[in-house]
Amino acid sequence: MSRILFIADLHLCQEEPAITAGFLHFLSEQALDCSELYILGDLFEAWIGDDDPAPLHQQIAQAIAALPIPVYFIHGNRDFLVGEQFAHQAGMQRLPEEVVLERFGQRLVIMHGDTLCTDDVGYLKFRKKVHTPWIQWLFLRLPLALRLGIAAKMRQSSQHANQHKTMAVMDVNQHAVIEVLNRHQATLLVHGHTHQPAIHSVTEVSPSAQRAVLGAWHHEGSMIEWTEKGLTLSHFPW
Ligand code: OKV
Ligand code: MN
């Protein structure tokens, strides 16, 4: 039996040990009962380089590496610097921004979801900067303490900026959703990022499609499973 799991937006950090505990519990129960696990970004709240000695990172790497199933990772807007070293330690394979999975006779696109939020011009500008290869190259060569300081400052100013953004601006743009589905000739899309869990029908494409959105792991876990019966969104306590 084939059961594919998707999760995203755990935003793991030292300050929220209950979420880490919830994830470790998820790995030891749900994840044992599936054939593949896809982590669609923002597994971590912040990432400033694989050389960060935070014990949380090693704990998570070991727990993922212990799984008997293949684990795949797509970068989120927060952990976009997760590199080959960490991926190797966690025994997971990093995937490009958008990937098409062909199972059960259907085509399903997976992505983090930030690039669907095309109305958030300020975020797209930020993204373009921090995704520029030479800027990343320079950042990763700064001393760890300096990177930690810069990152903390950037998170602080982003929190202030987001207070003035409406939910509509931070949600996906429907034209971007249609474009992705058409470009990949897919009828299913699974993403996270918006923290607005739901399964939507997309009737502007033909044949009509489904867009399944993962929830963030704030007070409970969120996952989407894909079986021959289709997509199911579920939430579970720690
Ligand atoms: C991640 C976000 C902070 C949003 C910085 C170059 C530059 C990488 C970085 C520093 C910040 C990631 C790596 C973080 C996401 C924020 C604030 C807003 C909207 C540079 C390359 F520019 F300084 F040279 N960073 N960190 N934000 O703290 O994890 O996604 S982070
Ligand atoms: Mn995100």
PDB file of C-alpha atoms and ligand atoms in Angstrom:
ATOM      1  CA  MET A   1       0.000   0.000   0.000  1.00  0.00           C
ATOM      2  CA  SER A   2       1.278   3.408  -0.974  1.00  0.00           C
ATOM      3  CA  ARG A   3       0.720   6.325   1.389  1.00  0.00           C
ATOM      4  CA  ILE A   4       2.646   9.536   0.760  1.00  0.00           C
ATOM      5  CA  LEU A   5       2.855  12.144   3.505  1.00  0.00           C
ATOM      6  CA  PHE A   6       3.425  15.882   3.185  1.00  0.00           C
ATOM      7  CA  ILE A   7       4.215  18.290   6.016  1.00  0.00           C
ATOM      8  CA  ALA A   8       5.504  21.889   6.137  1.00  0.00           C
ATOM      9  CA  ASP A   9       5.834  24.932   8.369  1.00  0.00           C
ATOM     10  CA  LEU A  10       6.924  23.305  11.611  1.00  0.00           C
ATOM     11  CA  HIS A  11       9.127  26.339  12.271  1.00  0.00           C
ATOM     12  CA  LEU A  12      11.228  24.323  14.730  1.00  0.00           C
ATOM     13  CA  CYS A  13      13.338  26.396  17.120  1.00  0.00           C
ATOM     14  CA  GLN A  14      14.920  26.024  20.542  1.00  0.00           C
ATOM     15  CA  GLU A  15      12.263  28.320  22.070  1.00  0.00           C
ATOM     16  CA  GLU A  16       9.387  25.911  21.224  1.00  0.00           C
ATOM     17  CA  PRO A  17      10.379  22.486  22.591  1.00  0.00           C
ATOM     18  CA  ALA A  18       6.762  21.214  22.476  1.00  0.00           C
ATOM     19  CA  ILE A  19       6.723  21.438  18.661  1.00  0.00           C
ATOM     20  CA  THR A  20      10.011  19.527  18.453  1.00  0.00           C
ATOM     21  CA  ALA A  21       8.576  16.865  20.762  1.00  0.00           C
ATOM     22  CA  GLY A  22       5.446  16.733  18.580  1.00  0.00           C
ATOM     23  CA  PHE A  23       7.553  16.253  15.457  1.00  0.00           C
ATOM     24  CA  LEU A  24       9.641  13.477  17.042  1.00  0.00           C
ATOM     25  CA  HIS A  25       6.404  11.751  18.061  1.00  0.00           C
ATOM     26  CA  PHE A  26       5.034  12.176  14.512  1.00  0.00           C
ATOM     27  CA  LEU A  27       8.195  10.574  13.102  1.00  0.00           C
ATOM     28  CA  SER A  28       7.870   7.595  15.423  1.00  0.00           C
ATOM     29  CA  GLU A  29       4.170   6.989  14.572  1.00  0.00           C
ATOM     30  CA  GLN A  30       2.672   8.451  11.365  1.00  0.00           C
ATOM     31  CA  ALA A  31       5.877   8.484   9.391  1.00  0.00           C
ATOM     32  CA  LEU A  32       6.524   4.776  10.034  1.00  0.00           C
ATOM     33  CA  ASP A  33       3.242   3.975   8.346  1.00  0.00           C
ATOM     34  CA  CYS A  34       3.911   5.709   5.014  1.00  0.00           C
ATOM     35  CA  SER A  35       6.028   4.985   1.941  1.00  0.00           C
ATOM     36  CA  GLU A  36       7.575   8.447   1.462  1.00  0.00           C
ATOM     37  CA  LEU A  37       7.733  11.693   3.461  1.00  0.00           C
ATOM     38  CA  TYR A  38       7.957  15.120   1.812  1.00  0.00           C
ATOM     39  CA  ILE A  39       8.879  18.118   3.970  1.00  0.00           C
ATOM     40  CA  LEU A  40       7.734  21.189   2.025  1.00  0.00           C
ATOM     41  CA  GLY A  41       9.816  23.870   3.707  1.00  0.00           C
ATOM     42  CA  ASP A  42      10.065  25.868   6.904  1.00  0.00           C
ATOM     43  CA  LEU A  43      11.012  22.807   8.915  1.00  0.00           C
ATOM     44  CA  PHE A  44      13.105  25.353  10.842  1.00  0.00           C
ATOM     45  CA  GLU A  45      12.187  28.875  11.906  1.00  0.00           C
ATOM     46  CA  ALA A  46      15.618  30.133  10.848  1.00  0.00           C
ATOM     47  CA  TRP A  47      18.727  28.770   9.141  1.00  0.00           C
ATOM     48  CA  ILE A  48      22.003  30.625   8.855  1.00  0.00           C
ATOM     49  CA  GLY A  49      24.264  27.791   7.657  1.00  0.00           C
ATOM     50  CA  ASP A  50      24.857  24.081   8.241  1.00  0.00           C
ATOM     51  CA  ASP A  51      27.763  24.933  10.584  1.00  0.00           C
ATOM     52  CA  ASP A  52      25.370  26.335  13.237  1.00  0.00           C
ATOM     53  CA  PRO A  53      26.115  24.103  16.278  1.00  0.00           C
ATOM     54  CA  ALA A  54      22.555  24.304  17.721  1.00  0.00           C
ATOM     55  CA  PRO A  55      21.846  20.927  19.389  1.00  0.00           C
ATOM     56  CA  LEU A  56      18.302  21.029  17.969  1.00  0.00           C
ATOM     57  CA  HIS A  57      19.693  20.596  14.452  1.00  0.00           C
ATOM     58  CA  GLN A  58      21.594  17.416  15.306  1.00  0.00           C
ATOM     59  CA  GLN A  59      18.621  16.028  17.203  1.00  0.00           C
ATOM     60  CA  ILE A  60      16.342  16.565  14.194  1.00  0.00           C
ATOM     61  CA  ALA A  61      18.914  15.218  11.715  1.00  0.00           C
ATOM     62  CA  GLN A  62      19.285  12.010  13.734  1.00  0.00           C
ATOM     63  CA  ALA A  63      15.531  11.513  14.078  1.00  0.00           C
ATOM     64  CA  ILE A  64      14.937  11.944  10.337  1.00  0.00           C
ATOM     65  CA  ALA A  65      17.925   9.756   9.462  1.00  0.00           C
ATOM     66  CA  ALA A  66      16.479   6.954  11.607  1.00  0.00           C
ATOM     67  CA  LEU A  67      13.364   6.681   9.402  1.00  0.00           C
ATOM     68  CA  PRO A  68      13.167   3.575   7.224  1.00  0.00           C
ATOM     69  CA  ILE A  69      11.519   5.472   4.340  1.00  0.00           C
ATOM     70  CA  PRO A  70      12.822   8.039   1.828  1.00  0.00           C
ATOM     71  CA  VAL A  71      12.516  11.643   3.039  1.00  0.00           C
ATOM     72  CA  TYR A  72      12.559  14.607   0.645  1.00  0.00           C
ATOM     73  CA  PHE A  73      12.945  18.292   1.440  1.00  0.00           C
ATOM     74  CA  ILE A  74      11.988  21.468  -0.422  1.00  0.00           C
ATOM     75  CA  HIS A  75      13.365  24.710   1.016  1.00  0.00           C
ATOM     76  CA  GLY A  76      10.988  27.191   2.636  1.00  0.00           C
ATOM     77  CA  ASN A  77      11.356  30.952   2.874  1.00  0.00           C
ATOM     78  CA  ARG A  78      12.996  30.617   6.291  1.00  0.00           C
ATOM     79  CA  ASP A  79      15.249  27.551   5.908  1.00  0.00           C
ATOM     80  CA  PHE A  80      16.328  28.251   2.312  1.00  0.00           C
ATOM     81  CA  LEU A  81      19.994  27.938   3.343  1.00  0.00           C
ATOM     82  CA  VAL A  82      19.696  24.289   4.472  1.00  0.00           C
ATOM     83  CA  GLY A  83      22.617  22.777   2.621  1.00  0.00           C
ATOM     84  CA  GLU A  84      23.971  19.455   1.442  1.00  0.00           C
ATOM     85  CA  GLN A  85      25.810  18.839   4.731  1.00  0.00           C
ATOM     86  CA  PHE A  86      22.638  18.941   6.852  1.00  0.00           C
ATOM     87  CA  ALA A  87      20.614  17.057   4.234  1.00  0.00           C
ATOM     88  CA  HIS A  88      23.237  14.311   4.248  1.00  0.00           C
ATOM     89  CA  GLN A  89      23.223  14.126   8.072  1.00  0.00           C
ATOM     90  CA  ALA A  90      19.439  13.817   8.044  1.00  0.00           C
ATOM     91  CA  GLY A  91      19.549  11.267   5.221  1.00  0.00           C
ATOM     92  CA  MET A  92      17.116  13.360   3.215  1.00  0.00           C
ATOM     93  CA  GLN A  93      17.241  14.449  -0.386  1.00  0.00           C
ATOM     94  CA  ARG A  94      16.826  18.111  -1.249  1.00  0.00           C
ATOM     95  CA  LEU A  95      14.544  18.809  -4.199  1.00  0.00           C
ATOM     96  CA  PRO A  96      14.155  21.879  -6.447  1.00  0.00           C
ATOM     97  CA  GLU A  97      11.531  24.600  -5.776  1.00  0.00           C
ATOM     98  CA  GLU A  98       8.796  22.820  -7.739  1.00  0.00           C
ATOM     99  CA  VAL A  99       8.539  19.074  -8.276  1.00  0.00           C
ATOM    100  CA  VAL A 100       5.916  16.977 -10.081  1.00  0.00           C
ATOM    101  CA  LEU A 101       5.053  13.599  -8.564  1.00  0.00           C
ATOM    102  CA  GLU A 102       3.303  11.037 -10.753  1.00  0.00           C
ATOM    103  CA  ARG A 103       1.364   8.503  -8.698  1.00  0.00           C
ATOM    104  CA  PHE A 104      -2.046   6.825  -8.890  1.00  0.00           C
ATOM    105  CA  GLY A 105      -2.367   8.031 -12.507  1.00  0.00           C
ATOM    106  CA  GLN A 106      -2.240  11.713 -11.501  1.00  0.00           C
ATOM    107  CA  ARG A 107       0.250  14.568 -11.620  1.00  0.00           C
ATOM    108  CA  LEU A 108       0.766  16.476  -8.360  1.00  0.00           C
ATOM    109  CA  VAL A 109       2.971  19.565  -7.921  1.00  0.00           C
ATOM    110  CA  ILE A 110       4.692  20.178  -4.593  1.00  0.00           C
ATOM    111  CA  MET A 111       6.288  23.480  -3.555  1.00  0.00           C
ATOM    112  CA  HIS A 112       6.699  25.572  -0.429  1.00  0.00           C
ATOM    113  CA  GLY A 113       4.153  28.159  -1.582  1.00  0.00           C
ATOM    114  CA  ASP A 114       5.934  31.474  -1.021  1.00  0.00           C
ATOM    115  CA  THR A 115       6.413  32.002  -4.762  1.00  0.00           C
ATOM    116  CA  LEU A 116       2.614  31.806  -5.193  1.00  0.00           C
ATOM    117  CA  CYS A 117       2.216  34.924  -3.045  1.00  0.00           C
ATOM    118  CA  THR A 118       2.920  37.306  -5.902  1.00  0.00           C
ATOM    119  CA  ASP A 119       0.921  40.191  -4.352  1.00  0.00           C
ATOM    120  CA  ASP A 120       3.521  40.514  -1.577  1.00  0.00           C
ATOM    121  CA  VAL A 121       5.955  42.655  -3.536  1.00  0.00           C
ATOM    122  CA  GLY A 122       8.060  43.451  -0.452  1.00  0.00           C
ATOM    123  CA  TYR A 123       8.617  39.757   0.235  1.00  0.00           C
ATOM    124  CA  LEU A 124       9.512  38.995  -3.394  1.00  0.00           C
ATOM    125  CA  LYS A 125      12.149  41.741  -3.280  1.00  0.00           C
ATOM    126  CA  PHE A 126      13.591  40.249  -0.078  1.00  0.00           C
ATOM    127  CA  ARG A 127      13.527  36.774  -1.640  1.00  0.00           C
ATOM    128  CA  LYS A 128      15.350  37.904  -4.773  1.00  0.00           C
ATOM    129  CA  LYS A 129      18.124  39.404  -2.637  1.00  0.00           C
ATOM    130  CA  VAL A 130      18.695  36.459  -0.292  1.00  0.00           C
ATOM    131  CA  HIS A 131      18.462  33.936  -3.157  1.00  0.00           C
ATOM    132  CA  THR A 132      21.215  35.674  -5.145  1.00  0.00           C
ATOM    133  CA  PRO A 133      24.092  33.128  -5.274  1.00  0.00           C
ATOM    134  CA  TRP A 134      26.953  35.597  -4.622  1.00  0.00           C
ATOM    135  CA  ILE A 135      25.054  37.201  -1.697  1.00  0.00           C
ATOM    136  CA  GLN A 136      24.504  33.748  -0.162  1.00  0.00           C
ATOM    137  CA  TRP A 137      28.168  32.885  -0.808  1.00  0.00           C
ATOM    138  CA  LEU A 138      29.279  36.022   1.059  1.00  0.00           C
ATOM    139  CA  PHE A 139      26.781  35.558   3.917  1.00  0.00           C
ATOM    140  CA  LEU A 140      27.906  31.967   4.525  1.00  0.00           C
ATOM    141  CA  ARG A 141      31.525  33.094   4.816  1.00  0.00           C
ATOM    142  CA  LEU A 142      30.789  35.591   7.610  1.00  0.00           C
ATOM    143  CA  PRO A 143      31.660  34.493  11.168  1.00  0.00           C
ATOM    144  CA  LEU A 144      28.822  32.528  12.813  1.00  0.00           C
ATOM    145  CA  ALA A 145      28.226  35.184  15.500  1.00  0.00           C
ATOM    146  CA  LEU A 146      27.829  37.892  12.861  1.00  0.00           C
ATOM    147  CA  ARG A 147      25.380  35.744  10.855  1.00  0.00           C
ATOM    148  CA  LEU A 148      23.335  35.081  14.017  1.00  0.00           C
ATOM    149  CA  GLY A 149      23.201  38.825  14.703  1.00  0.00           C
ATOM    150  CA  ILE A 150      22.219  39.782  11.148  1.00  0.00           C
ATOM    151  CA  ALA A 151      19.534  37.080  11.068  1.00  0.00           C
ATOM    152  CA  ALA A 152      18.023  38.193  14.388  1.00  0.00           C
ATOM    153  CA  LYS A 153      17.865  41.792  13.124  1.00  0.00           C
ATOM    154  CA  MET A 154      16.252  40.694   9.849  1.00  0.00           C
ATOM    155  CA  ARG A 155      13.598  38.647  11.684  1.00  0.00           C
ATOM    156  CA  GLN A 156      12.857  41.587  13.955  1.00  0.00           C
ATOM    157  CA  SER A 157      12.321  44.064  11.105  1.00  0.00           C
ATOM    158  CA  SER A 158      10.269  41.503   9.139  1.00  0.00           C
ATOM    159  CA  GLN A 159       7.907  41.080  12.117  1.00  0.00           C
ATOM    160  CA  HIS A 160       7.323  44.835  12.086  1.00  0.00           C
ATOM    161  CA  ALA A 161       6.711  44.875   8.306  1.00  0.00           C
ATOM    162  CA  ASN A 162       4.226  41.967   8.487  1.00  0.00           C
ATOM    163  CA  GLN A 163       2.058  43.739  11.067  1.00  0.00           C
ATOM    164  CA  HIS A 164       0.938  46.078   8.288  1.00  0.00           C
ATOM    165  CA  LYS A 165       0.288  43.398   5.655  1.00  0.00           C
ATOM    166  CA  THR A 166      -3.250  42.110   5.181  1.00  0.00           C
ATOM    167  CA  MET A 167      -4.142  38.397   5.061  1.00  0.00           C
ATOM    168  CA  ALA A 168      -5.086  38.843   1.368  1.00  0.00           C
ATOM    169  CA  VAL A 169      -1.622  40.144   0.447  1.00  0.00           C
ATOM    170  CA  MET A 170       0.034  37.240   2.267  1.00  0.00           C
ATOM    171  CA  ASP A 171      -2.239  34.601   0.655  1.00  0.00           C
ATOM    172  CA  VAL A 172      -1.611  33.000  -2.738  1.00  0.00           C
ATOM    173  CA  ASN A 173      -2.452  34.787  -5.967  1.00  0.00           C
ATOM    174  CA  GLN A 174      -4.987  32.717  -7.936  1.00  0.00           C
ATOM    175  CA  HIS A 175      -3.302  33.561 -11.280  1.00  0.00           C
ATOM    176  CA  ALA A 176      -0.023  32.163  -9.912  1.00  0.00           C
ATOM    177  CA  VAL A 177      -1.822  28.949  -8.859  1.00  0.00           C
ATOM    178  CA  ILE A 178      -3.341  28.530 -12.338  1.00  0.00           C
ATOM    179  CA  GLU A 179       0.028  29.221 -14.004  1.00  0.00           C
ATOM    180  CA  VAL A 180       1.809  26.534 -11.954  1.00  0.00           C
ATOM    181  CA  LEU A 181      -0.894  23.920 -12.590  1.00  0.00           C
ATOM    182  CA  ASN A 182      -0.905  24.638 -16.336  1.00  0.00           C
ATOM    183  CA  ARG A 183       2.885  24.758 -16.683  1.00  0.00           C
ATOM    184  CA  HIS A 184       3.212  21.311 -15.070  1.00  0.00           C
ATOM    185  CA  GLN A 185       0.040  19.882 -16.599  1.00  0.00           C
ATOM    186  CA  ALA A 186      -1.007  18.844 -13.100  1.00  0.00           C
ATOM    187  CA  THR A 187      -4.411  18.447 -11.453  1.00  0.00           C
ATOM    188  CA  LEU A 188      -3.150  18.490  -7.872  1.00  0.00           C
ATOM    189  CA  LEU A 189      -1.048  21.029  -5.946  1.00  0.00           C
ATOM    190  CA  VAL A 190       0.205  20.666  -2.373  1.00  0.00           C
ATOM    191  CA  HIS A 191       1.943  23.549  -0.596  1.00  0.00           C
ATOM    192  CA  GLY A 192       2.365  25.238   2.775  1.00  0.00           C
ATOM    193  CA  HIS A 193       3.575  28.709   3.736  1.00  0.00           C
ATOM    194  CA  THR A 194       0.244  30.568   4.080  1.00  0.00           C
ATOM    195  CA  HIS A 195      -0.714  28.742   7.301  1.00  0.00           C
ATOM    196  CA  GLN A 196      -4.294  28.556   6.013  1.00  0.00           C
ATOM    197  CA  PRO A 197      -4.939  24.794   5.870  1.00  0.00           C
ATOM    198  CA  ALA A 198      -7.688  23.752   3.446  1.00  0.00           C
ATOM    199  CA  ILE A 199      -8.363  21.794   0.264  1.00  0.00           C
ATOM    200  CA  HIS A 200      -9.627  24.148  -2.461  1.00  0.00           C
ATOM    201  CA  SER A 201     -11.113  23.327  -5.871  1.00  0.00           C
ATOM    202  CA  VAL A 202      -9.482  25.176  -8.740  1.00  0.00           C
ATOM    203  CA  THR A 203     -12.128  25.435 -11.439  1.00  0.00           C
ATOM    204  CA  GLU A 204     -10.264  27.880 -13.718  1.00  0.00           C
ATOM    205  CA  VAL A 205      -8.148  25.021 -15.154  1.00  0.00           C
ATOM    206  CA  SER A 206      -9.373  22.092 -17.171  1.00  0.00           C
ATOM    207  CA  PRO A 207      -9.781  19.459 -15.994  1.00  0.00           C
ATOM    208  CA  SER A 208     -10.473  21.154 -12.671  1.00  0.00           C
ATOM    209  CA  ALA A 209      -7.812  20.733  -9.999  1.00  0.00           C
ATOM    210  CA  GLN A 210      -7.322  20.659  -6.252  1.00  0.00           C
ATOM    211  CA  ARG A 211      -5.023  22.873  -4.180  1.00  0.00           C
ATOM    212  CA  ALA A 212      -4.236  21.382  -0.774  1.00  0.00           C
ATOM    213  CA  VAL A 213      -2.673  23.706   1.798  1.00  0.00           C
ATOM    214  CA  LEU A 214      -0.791  22.433   4.843  1.00  0.00           C
ATOM    215  CA  GLY A 215      -1.237  24.036   8.240  1.00  0.00           C
ATOM    216  CA  ALA A 216       1.577  25.357  10.423  1.00  0.00           C
ATOM    217  CA  TRP A 217       2.548  23.394  13.522  1.00  0.00           C
ATOM    218  CA  HIS A 218       1.557  26.002  16.112  1.00  0.00           C
ATOM    219  CA  HIS A 219      -0.701  24.228  18.591  1.00  0.00           C
ATOM    220  CA  GLU A 220      -1.116  20.935  16.702  1.00  0.00           C
ATOM    221  CA  GLY A 221       0.438  18.996  13.862  1.00  0.00           C
ATOM    222  CA  SER A 222      -0.804  19.200  10.270  1.00  0.00           C
ATOM    223  CA  MET A 223      -0.272  16.784   7.403  1.00  0.00           C
ATOM    224  CA  ILE A 224      -1.648  15.835   4.014  1.00  0.00           C
ATOM    225  CA  GLU A 225      -1.701  12.243   2.841  1.00  0.00           C
ATOM    226  CA  TRP A 226      -1.943  11.074  -0.734  1.00  0.00           C
ATOM    227  CA  THR A 227      -3.262   7.603  -1.474  1.00  0.00           C
ATOM    228  CA  GLU A 228      -5.168   6.042  -4.366  1.00  0.00           C
ATOM    229  CA  LYS A 229      -8.265   7.582  -2.717  1.00  0.00           C
ATOM    230  CA  GLY A 230      -6.892  11.114  -3.141  1.00  0.00           C
ATOM    231  CA  LEU A 231      -5.734  13.857  -0.775  1.00  0.00           C
ATOM    232  CA  THR A 232      -6.650  14.090   2.917  1.00  0.00           C
ATOM    233  CA  LEU A 233      -5.753  16.977   5.220  1.00  0.00           C
ATOM    234  CA  SER A 234      -5.580  16.182   8.926  1.00  0.00           C
ATOM    235  CA  HIS A 235      -4.586  17.729  12.211  1.00  0.00           C
ATOM    236  CA  PHE A 236      -3.407  15.985  15.350  1.00  0.00           C
ATOM    237  CA  PRO A 237      -2.418  16.960  18.889  1.00  0.00           C
ATOM    238  CA  TRP A 238       1.151  16.469  20.051  1.00  0.00           C
TER     239      TRP A 238
HETATM  240  C1  OKV B   1      14.690  33.823   7.114  1.00  0.00           C
HETATM  241  C2  OKV B   1      13.201  35.657   6.794  1.00  0.00           C
HETATM  242  C3  OKV B   1      14.992  35.819   8.367  1.00  0.00           C
HETATM  243  C4  OKV B   1      11.152  36.068   5.458  1.00  0.00           C
HETATM  244  C5  OKV B   1      20.922  36.878   4.733  1.00  0.00           C
HETATM  245  C6  OKV B   1      22.011  36.567   2.645  1.00  0.00           C
HETATM  246  C7  OKV B   1      22.075  38.809   3.664  1.00  0.00           C
HETATM  247  C8  OKV B   1      20.885  34.710   3.717  1.00  0.00           C
HETATM  248  C9  OKV B   1      20.521  35.533   4.764  1.00  0.00           C
HETATM  249  C10 OKV B   1      19.605  35.794   7.052  1.00  0.00           C
HETATM  250  C11 OKV B   1      18.300  35.581   7.699  1.00  0.00           C
HETATM  251  C12 OKV B   1      18.169  33.378   6.676  1.00  0.00           C
HETATM  252  C13 OKV B   1      19.481  33.619   6.004  1.00  0.00           C
HETATM  253  C14 OKV B   1      15.372  34.538   8.050  1.00  0.00           C
HETATM  254  C15 OKV B   1      13.587  34.387   6.475  1.00  0.00           C
HETATM  255  C16 OKV B   1      13.913  36.366   7.728  1.00  0.00           C
HETATM  256  C17 OKV B   1      13.331  37.719   7.892  1.00  0.00           C
HETATM  257  C18 OKV B   1      12.199  37.743   6.911  1.00  0.00           C
HETATM  258  C19 OKV B   1      10.117  37.044   5.091  1.00  0.00           C
HETATM  259  C20 OKV B   1      21.651  37.372   3.688  1.00  0.00           C
HETATM  260  C21 OKV B   1      21.621  35.226   2.656  1.00  0.00           C
HETATM  261  F1  OKV B   1      21.227  39.497   2.933  1.00  0.00           F
HETATM  262  F2  OKV B   1      22.094  39.321   4.862  1.00  0.00           F
HETATM  263  F3  OKV B   1      23.287  38.921   3.142  1.00  0.00           F
HETATM  264  N1  OKV B   1      19.750  35.031   5.838  1.00  0.00           N
HETATM  265  N2  OKV B   1      18.056  34.150   7.906  1.00  0.00           N
HETATM  266  N3  OKV B   1      12.145  36.432   6.322  1.00  0.00           N
HETATM  267  O1  OKV B   1      16.913  34.429  10.119  1.00  0.00           O
HETATM  268  O2  OKV B   1      16.616  32.389   8.871  1.00  0.00           O
HETATM  269  O3  OKV B   1      11.115  34.960   4.979  1.00  0.00           O
HETATM  270  S1  OKV B   1      16.746  33.791   8.859  1.00  0.00           S
HETATM  271 MN    MN B   2       6.924  29.831   4.734  1.00  0.00          MN
END
